GROMACS .gro file of N, CA and C in nm:
model
  393
    1MET      N    1   8.100  17.513   7.440
    1MET     CA    2   8.040  17.523   7.318
    1MET      C    3   7.882  17.407   7.329
    2THR      N    4   7.905  17.325   7.396
    2THR     CA    5   7.812  17.184   7.384
    2THR      C    6   7.631  17.285   7.464
    3ALA      N    7   7.662  17.364   7.590
    3ALA     CA    8   7.587  17.395   7.650
    3ALA      C    9   7.495  17.508   7.550
    4LEU      N   10   7.555  17.599   7.467
    4LEU     CA   11   7.546  17.723   7.395
    4LEU      C   12   7.442  17.628   7.276
    5LYS      N   13   7.506  17.482   7.223
    5LYS     CA   14   7.418  17.466   7.150
    5LYS      C   15   7.315  17.417   7.176
    6GLY      N   16   7.374  17.324   7.311
    6GLY     CA   17   7.179  17.258   7.353
    6GLY      C   18   7.091  17.356   7.395
    7THR      N   19   7.158  17.455   7.463
    7THR     CA   20   7.020  17.561   7.516
    7THR      C   21   6.956  17.610   7.360
    8ALA      N   22   7.006  17.633   7.267
    8ALA     CA   23   6.968  17.689   7.119
    8ALA      C   24   6.916  17.846   7.206
    9THR      N   25   6.959  17.884   7.269
    9THR     CA   26   6.942  18.007   7.310
    9THR      C   27   6.973  18.138   7.232
   10GLU      N   28   7.099  18.095   7.140
   10GLU     CA   29   7.146  18.129   7.060
   10GLU      C   30   7.134  18.125   6.881
   11PRO      N   31   7.036  18.099   6.795
   11PRO     CA   32   7.051  18.061   6.730
   11PRO      C   33   7.126  18.058   6.636
   12MET      N   34   7.222  18.129   6.576
   12MET     CA   35   7.371  18.151   6.512
   12MET      C   36   7.421  18.067   6.554
   13PHE      N   37   7.469  18.035   6.679
   13PHE     CA   38   7.537  17.950   6.699
   13PHE      C   39   7.510  17.812   6.687
   14ALA      N   40   7.364  17.774   6.724
   14ALA     CA   41   7.324  17.659   6.775
   14ALA      C   42   7.341  17.589   6.614
   15ARG      N   43   7.322  17.668   6.502
   15ARG     CA   44   7.341  17.614   6.364
   15ARG      C   45   7.476  17.576   6.300
   16LEU      N   46   7.600  17.641   6.366
   16LEU     CA   47   7.697  17.654   6.346
   16LEU      C   48   7.759  17.512   6.363
   17PRO      N   49   7.815  17.459   6.283
   17PRO     CA   50   7.890  17.305   6.310
   17PRO      C   51   7.991  17.332   6.387
   18ARG      N   52   8.057  17.256   6.497
   18ARG     CA   53   8.145  17.216   6.608
   18ARG      C   54   8.225  17.269   6.500
   19PHE      N   55   8.299  17.213   6.405
   19PHE     CA   56   8.404  17.278   6.362
   19PHE      C   57   8.415  17.411   6.363
   20VAL      N   58   8.346  17.443   6.348
   20VAL     CA   59   8.333  17.631   6.272
   20VAL      C   60   8.308  17.674   6.409
   21LEU      N   61   8.238  17.641   6.523
   21LEU     CA   62   8.202  17.690   6.637
   21LEU      C   63   8.369  17.693   6.718
   22ALA      N   64   8.401  17.618   6.705
   22ALA     CA   65   8.512  17.600   6.814
   22ALA      C   66   8.628  17.714   6.782
   23PRO      N   67   8.652  17.718   6.668
   23PRO     CA   68   8.764  17.860   6.683
   23PRO      C   69   8.685  18.012   6.741
   24VAL      N   70   8.532  18.002   6.683
   24VAL     CA   71   8.482  18.140   6.670
   24VAL      C   72   8.502  18.184   6.893
   25MET      N   73   8.453  18.000   6.950
   25MET     CA   74   8.427  18.071   7.076
   25MET      C   75   8.597  18.063   7.105
   26ALA      N   76   8.714  18.021   7.083
   26ALA     CA   77   8.827  18.040   7.162
   26ALA      C   78   8.853  18.156   7.133
   27VAL      N   79   8.805  18.259   7.044
   27VAL     CA   80   8.881  18.398   6.996
   27VAL      C   81   8.786  18.475   7.130
   28GLY      N   82   8.650  18.425   7.110
   28GLY     CA   83   8.574  18.496   7.221
   28GLY      C   84   8.605  18.475   7.387
   29LEU      N   85   8.646  18.365   7.409
   29LEU     CA   86   8.715  18.328   7.522
   29LEU      C   87   8.821  18.414   7.575
   30HIS      N   88   8.897  18.470   7.475
   30HIS     CA   89   8.977  18.558   7.562
   30HIS      C   90   8.999  18.639   7.520
   31ALA      N   91   8.853  18.727   7.509
   31ALA     CA   92   8.798  18.891   7.468
   31ALA      C   93   8.799  18.928   7.628
   32ARG      N   94   8.842  19.057   7.613
   32ARG     CA   95   8.819  19.088   7.732
   32ARG      C   96   8.714  19.185   7.735
   33PRO      N   97   8.643  19.197   7.844
   33PRO     CA   98   8.481  19.238   7.878
   33PRO      C   99   8.495  19.403   7.823
   34GLY      N  100   8.363  19.446   7.719
   34GLY     CA  101   8.428  19.552   7.687
   34GLY      C  102   8.361  19.652   7.781
   35ARG      N  103   8.289  19.653   7.910
   35ARG     CA  104   8.303  19.745   7.987
   35ARG      C  105   8.287  19.739   8.161
   36VAL      N  106   8.302  19.810   8.235
   36VAL     CA  107   8.316  19.803   8.373
   36VAL      C  108   8.185  19.700   8.373
   37GLY      N  109   8.223  19.629   8.478
   37GLY     CA  110   8.075  19.541   8.555
   37GLY      C  111   8.052  19.416   8.490
   38ASP      N  112   8.079  19.409   8.313
   38ASP     CA  113   8.115  19.273   8.195
   38ASP      C  114   8.169  19.189   8.306
   39VAL      N  115   8.164  19.090   8.218
   39VAL     CA  116   8.217  18.897   8.262
   39VAL      C  117   8.253  18.874   8.179
   40ALA      N  118   8.386  18.827   8.187
   40ALA     CA  119   8.443  18.744   8.028
   40ALA      C  120   8.345  18.628   8.068
   41ILE      N  121   8.357  18.591   7.972
   41ILE     CA  122   8.270  18.425   7.894
   41ILE      C  123   8.381  18.349   7.930
   42ALA      N  124   8.474  18.365   7.989
   42ALA     CA  125   8.582  18.231   8.028
   42ALA      C  126   8.541  18.200   8.139
   43ASP      N  127   8.479  18.351   8.213
   43ASP     CA  128   8.423  18.315   8.381
   43ASP      C  129   8.301  18.291   8.396
   44LEU      N  130   8.192  18.277   8.291
   44LEU     CA  131   8.084  18.255   8.320
   44LEU      C  132   8.057  18.059   8.307
   45ILE      N  133   8.160  18.008   8.178
   45ILE     CA  134   8.133  17.902   8.161
   45ILE      C  135   8.146  17.839   8.262
   46PRO      N  136   8.203  17.792   8.389
   46PRO     CA  137   8.260  17.730   8.526
   46PRO      C  138   8.121  17.664   8.551
   47THR      N  139   8.042  17.873   8.563
   47THR     CA  140   7.892  17.822   8.637
   47THR      C  141   7.759  17.775   8.589
   48GLN      N  142   7.809  17.740   8.429
   48GLN     CA  143   7.703  17.687   8.334
   48GLN      C  144   7.646  17.568   8.380
   49HIS      N  145   7.713  17.445   8.433
   49HIS     CA  146   7.672  17.346   8.544
   49HIS      C  147   7.535  17.377   8.677
   50PHE      N  148   7.558  17.497   8.728
   50PHE     CA  149   7.468  17.525   8.832
   50PHE      C  150   7.302  17.550   8.716
   51ASP      N  151   7.364  17.599   8.660
   51ASP     CA  152   7.183  17.588   8.536
   51ASP      C  153   7.149  17.568   8.536
   52MET      N  154   7.223  17.434   8.470
   52MET     CA  155   7.147  17.319   8.434
   52MET      C  156   7.143  17.228   8.555
   53ARG      N  157   7.112  17.235   8.639
   53ARG     CA  158   7.103  17.190   8.821
   53ARG      C  159   6.987  17.245   8.836
   54ILE      N  160   7.009  17.365   8.777
   54ILE     CA  161   6.834  17.430   8.854
   54ILE      C  162   6.709  17.405   8.768
   55VAL      N  163   6.760  17.383   8.618
   55VAL     CA  164   6.688  17.379   8.524
   55VAL      C  165   6.588  17.235   8.549
   56ARG      N  166   6.711  17.124   8.600
   56ARG     CA  167   6.671  16.963   8.610
   56ARG      C  168   6.564  16.943   8.739
   57ASP      N  169   6.627  17.040   8.865
   57ASP     CA  170   6.542  17.043   8.945
   57ASP      C  171   6.466  17.082   8.995
   58MET      N  172   6.390  17.198   8.877
   58MET     CA  173   6.257  17.272   8.874
   58MET      C  174   6.164  17.177   8.777
   59ALA      N  175   6.221  17.070   8.675
   59ALA     CA  176   6.142  17.073   8.623
   59ALA      C  177   5.972  16.956   8.712
   60ASP      N  178   5.890  16.963   8.613
   60ASP     CA  179   5.769  16.939   8.672
   60ASP      C  180   5.701  17.016   8.832
   61THR      N  181   5.734  17.095   8.842
   61THR     CA  182   5.750  17.160   8.966
   61THR      C  183   5.619  17.256   8.918
   62ALA      N  184   5.578  17.334   8.773
   62ALA     CA  185   5.469  17.428   8.798
   62ALA      C  186   5.358  17.437   8.891
   63PRO      N  187   5.258  17.283   8.874
   63PRO     CA  188   5.184  17.304   8.992
   63PRO      C  189   5.164  17.367   9.102
   64GLU      N  190   5.320  17.339   9.158
   64GLU     CA  191   5.367  17.410   9.297
   64GLU      C  192   5.307  17.601   9.303
   65TYR      N  193   5.343  17.631   9.198
   65TYR     CA  194   5.288  17.765   9.172
   65TYR      C  195   5.172  17.787   9.177
   66ALA      N  196   5.048  17.685   9.179
   66ALA     CA  197   4.910  17.741   9.163
   66ALA      C  198   4.806  17.868   9.265
   67ARG      N  199   4.926  17.834   9.379
   67ARG     CA  200   4.857  17.901   9.524
   67ARG      C  201   4.941  18.047   9.493
   68LEU      N  202   5.025  18.081   9.441
   68LEU     CA  203   5.131  18.234   9.427
   68LEU      C  204   5.023  18.356   9.380
   69PRO      N  205   5.025  18.401   9.542
   69PRO     CA  206   4.922  18.539   9.510
   69PRO      C  207   5.009  18.628   9.420
   70ALA      N  208   5.101  18.659   9.394
   70ALA     CA  209   5.143  18.782   9.323
   70ALA      C  210   5.135  18.787   9.196
   71ARG      N  211   5.138  18.927   9.084
   71ARG     CA  212   5.101  18.929   8.995
   71ARG      C  213   5.231  18.892   8.944
   72VAL      N  214   5.229  18.835   8.815
   72VAL     CA  215   5.334  18.755   8.767
   72VAL      C  216   5.350  18.785   8.616
   73LEU      N  217   5.443  18.849   8.570
   73LEU     CA  218   5.463  18.874   8.439
   73LEU      C  219   5.555  18.750   8.366
   74LEU      N  220   5.531  18.690   8.254
   74LEU     CA  221   5.571  18.562   8.196
   74LEU      C  222   5.596  18.649   8.034
   75LEU      N  223   5.732  18.657   8.061
   75LEU     CA  224   5.806  18.744   7.906
   75LEU      C  225   5.901  18.608   7.830
   76GLY      N  226   5.839  18.641   7.684
   76GLY     CA  227   5.908  18.557   7.606
   76GLY      C  228   5.901  18.600   7.436
   77GLY      N  229   5.947  18.559   7.368
   77GLY     CA  230   5.935  18.603   7.251
   77GLY      C  231   5.987  18.501   7.110
   78THR      N  232   5.915  18.540   7.039
   78THR     CA  233   5.894  18.429   6.874
   78THR      C  234   5.982  18.375   6.831
   79LYS      N  235   6.076  18.398   6.902
   79LYS     CA  236   6.204  18.360   6.837
   79LYS      C  237   6.332  18.296   6.950
   80SER      N  238   6.306  18.257   7.049
   80SER     CA  239   6.303  18.163   7.172
   80SER      C  240   6.313  18.018   7.134
   81PRO      N  241   6.393  17.942   7.204
   81PRO     CA  242   6.357  17.796   7.163
   81PRO      C  243   6.250  17.765   7.198
   82ASP      N  244   6.169  17.614   7.145
   82ASP     CA  245   6.021  17.620   7.229
   82ASP      C  246   5.988  17.534   7.330
   83TYR      N  247   6.116  17.528   7.401
   83TYR     CA  248   6.100  17.430   7.519
   83TYR      C  249   6.077  17.561   7.622
   84LEU      N  250   6.132  17.674   7.604
   84LEU     CA  251   6.104  17.817   7.677
   84LEU      C  252   6.007  17.837   7.657
   85SER      N  253   5.924  17.843   7.546
   85SER     CA  254   5.754  17.882   7.542
   85SER      C  255   5.676  17.773   7.561
   86ALA      N  256   5.673  17.649   7.561
   86ALA     CA  257   5.617  17.543   7.650
   86ALA      C  258   5.642  17.603   7.824
   87ALA      N  259   5.717  17.570   7.876
   87ALA     CA  260   5.768  17.636   7.976
   87ALA      C  261   5.675  17.775   8.062
   88LEU      N  262   5.685  17.833   7.964
   88LEU     CA  263   5.601  18.015   7.972
   88LEU      C  264   5.448  17.943   7.983
   89ASP      N  265   5.440  17.834   7.879
   89ASP     CA  266   5.245  17.831   7.874
   89ASP      C  267   5.224  17.757   7.969
   90GLU      N  268   5.365  17.640   8.066
   90GLU     CA  269   5.289  17.557   8.103
   90GLU      C  270   5.270  17.663   8.312
   91LEU      N  271   5.371  17.754   8.285
   91LEU     CA  272   5.328  17.814   8.416
   91LEU      C  273   5.207  17.909   8.331
   92ALA      N  274   5.156  17.987   8.315
   92ALA     CA  275   5.060  18.070   8.303
   92ALA      C  276   4.952  18.021   8.309
   93ALA      N  277   4.913  17.851   8.275
   93ALA     CA  278   4.792  17.791   8.290
   93ALA      C  279   4.790  17.788   8.452
   94VAL      N  280   4.881  17.810   8.524
   94VAL     CA  281   4.901  17.774   8.686
   94VAL      C  282   4.854  17.874   8.759
   95LEU      N  283   4.983  17.955   8.722
   95LEU     CA  284   4.995  18.081   8.802
   95LEU      C  285   4.826  18.157   8.777
   96PRO      N  286   4.775  18.235   8.875
   96PRO     CA  287   4.626  18.263   8.915
   96PRO      C  288   4.613  18.428   8.865
   97HIS      N  289   4.763  18.502   8.892
   97HIS     CA  290   4.749  18.619   8.838
   97HIS      C  291   4.903  18.641   8.764
   98ALA      N  292   4.877  18.558   8.615
   98ALA     CA  293   4.985  18.566   8.531
   98ALA      C  294   4.971  18.666   8.425
   99ARG      N  295   5.071  18.679   8.353
   99ARG     CA  296   5.005  18.732   8.243
   99ARG      C  297   5.146  18.745   8.135
  100ARG      N  298   5.103  18.689   7.988
  100ARG     CA  299   5.238  18.615   7.951
  100ARG      C  300   5.203  18.725   7.783
  101ILE      N  301   5.309  18.749   7.793
  101ILE     CA  302   5.349  18.845   7.663
  101ILE      C  303   5.465  18.754   7.596
  102THR      N  304   5.386  18.730   7.464
  102THR     CA  305   5.513  18.718   7.333
  102THR      C  306   5.585  18.841   7.248
  103LEU      N  307   5.679  18.825   7.292
  103LEU     CA  308   5.760  18.989   7.203
  103LEU      C  309   5.813  18.931   7.085
  104GLN      N  310   5.695  18.978   6.987
  104GLN     CA  311   5.733  18.960   6.812
  104GLN      C  312   5.882  18.987   6.790
  105GLY      N  313   5.912  18.847   6.715
  105GLY     CA  314   6.074  18.902   6.680
  105GLY      C  315   6.198  18.872   6.759
  106LEU      N  316   6.151  18.850   6.908
  106LEU     CA  317   6.267  18.867   7.024
  106LEU      C  318   6.289  18.743   7.042
  107THR      N  319   6.432  18.680   7.042
  107THR     CA  320   6.519  18.609   7.109
  107THR      C  321   6.484  18.605   7.284
  108HIS      N  322   6.565  18.454   7.310
  108HIS     CA  323   6.613  18.468   7.495
  108HIS      C  324   6.704  18.587   7.495
  109GLU      N  325   6.778  18.654   7.419
  109GLU     CA  326   6.798  18.788   7.442
  109GLU      C  327   6.767  18.904   7.459
  110GLY      N  328   6.617  18.911   7.404
  110GLY     CA  329   6.600  19.034   7.415
  110GLY      C  330   6.648  19.177   7.483
  111PRO      N  331   6.660  19.108   7.587
  111PRO     CA  332   6.679  19.231   7.686
  111PRO      C  333   6.797  19.277   7.707
  112GLU      N  334   6.911  19.222   7.676
  112GLU     CA  335   7.043  19.220   7.648
  112GLU      C  336   7.044  19.362   7.541
  113ASN      N  337   7.207  19.438   7.611
  113ASN     CA  338   7.198  19.583   7.486
  113ASN      C  339   7.212  19.521   7.320
  114ASP      N  340   7.240  19.419   7.275
  114ASP     CA  341   7.260  19.404   7.152
  114ASP      C  342   7.168  19.327   7.147
  115GLY      N  343   7.034  19.319   7.218
  115GLY     CA  344   6.907  19.262   7.161
  115GLY      C  345   6.810  19.324   7.172
  116HIS      N  346   6.682  19.392   7.169
  116HIS     CA  347   6.589  19.480   7.180
  116HIS      C  348   6.554  19.500   7.381
  117PRO      N  349   6.639  19.602   7.397
  117PRO     CA  350   6.612  19.592   7.587
  117PRO      C  351   6.510  19.688   7.584
  118LEU      N  352   6.473  19.809   7.485
  118LEU     CA  353   6.356  19.925   7.459
  118LEU      C  354   6.211  19.833   7.482
  119VAL      N  355   6.220  19.751   7.427
  119VAL     CA  356   6.110  19.701   7.356
  119VAL      C  357   6.083  19.624   7.514
  120VAL      N  358   6.138  19.541   7.605
  120VAL     CA  359   6.149  19.506   7.691
  120VAL      C  360   6.100  19.519   7.768
  121ALA      N  361   6.192  19.656   7.833
  121ALA     CA  362   6.177  19.771   7.913
  121ALA      C  363   6.032  19.824   7.900
  122GLN      N  364   5.980  19.869   7.829
  122GLN     CA  365   5.835  19.915   7.759
  122GLN      C  366   5.786  19.795   7.793
  123ALA      N  367   5.767  19.652   7.812
  123ALA     CA  368   5.646  19.535   7.841
  123ALA      C  369   5.717  19.579   7.996
  124LEU      N  370   5.819  19.560   8.071
  124LEU     CA  371   5.818  19.543   8.199
  124LEU      C  372   5.719  19.712   8.261
  125ARG      N  373   5.778  19.827   8.161
  125ARG     CA  374   5.692  19.954   8.250
  125ARG      C  375   5.542  19.961   8.248
  126ASP      N  376   5.483  19.893   8.134
  126ASP     CA  377   5.360  19.823   8.125
  126ASP      C  378   5.311  19.750   8.261
  127PHE      N  379   5.374  19.681   8.232
  127PHE     CA  380   5.291  19.584   8.325
  127PHE      C  381   5.331  19.629   8.521
  128PHE      N  382   5.416  19.682   8.544
  128PHE     CA  383   5.450  19.756   8.683
  128PHE      C  384   5.367  19.835   8.747
  129THR      N  385   5.337  19.955   8.598
  129THR     CA  386   5.269  20.056   8.629
  129THR      C  387   5.111  20.047   8.614
  130ALA      N  388   5.093  19.870   8.571
  130ALA     CA  389   4.915  19.863   8.537
  130ALA      C  390   4.851  19.856   8.673
  131PRO      N  391   4.740  19.933   8.723
  131PRO     CA  392   4.663  19.903   8.796
  131PRO      C  393   4.635  19.755   8.891
   0.00000   0.00000   0.00000
């Protein structure tokens, strides 16, 4: 719950007070995945600290990418947390072959099935088919 509120990638949950969010999360933790191949939230929670460790370890490394020869697509959404947009801006400034796209009205969950995966798919298709 702390990671969910702290990362602010799901705006609705980030705004809910803890006393409301706790029972909602308790129900969600016991929900079984809806489709084959989906992973239960309860199984993902123990891995969150690995994600945060990577974020910490990668802080201040953007200049190291200045010589990357590959074309890079940097996708963000207008409703994503400010810290994610700042990271993309920083990478766009140092990556020599970066294309930065901000998708209108999307959050960090844009690619997910309950987001706008077709919008994200079109941006990827355009990038990979461009000369």
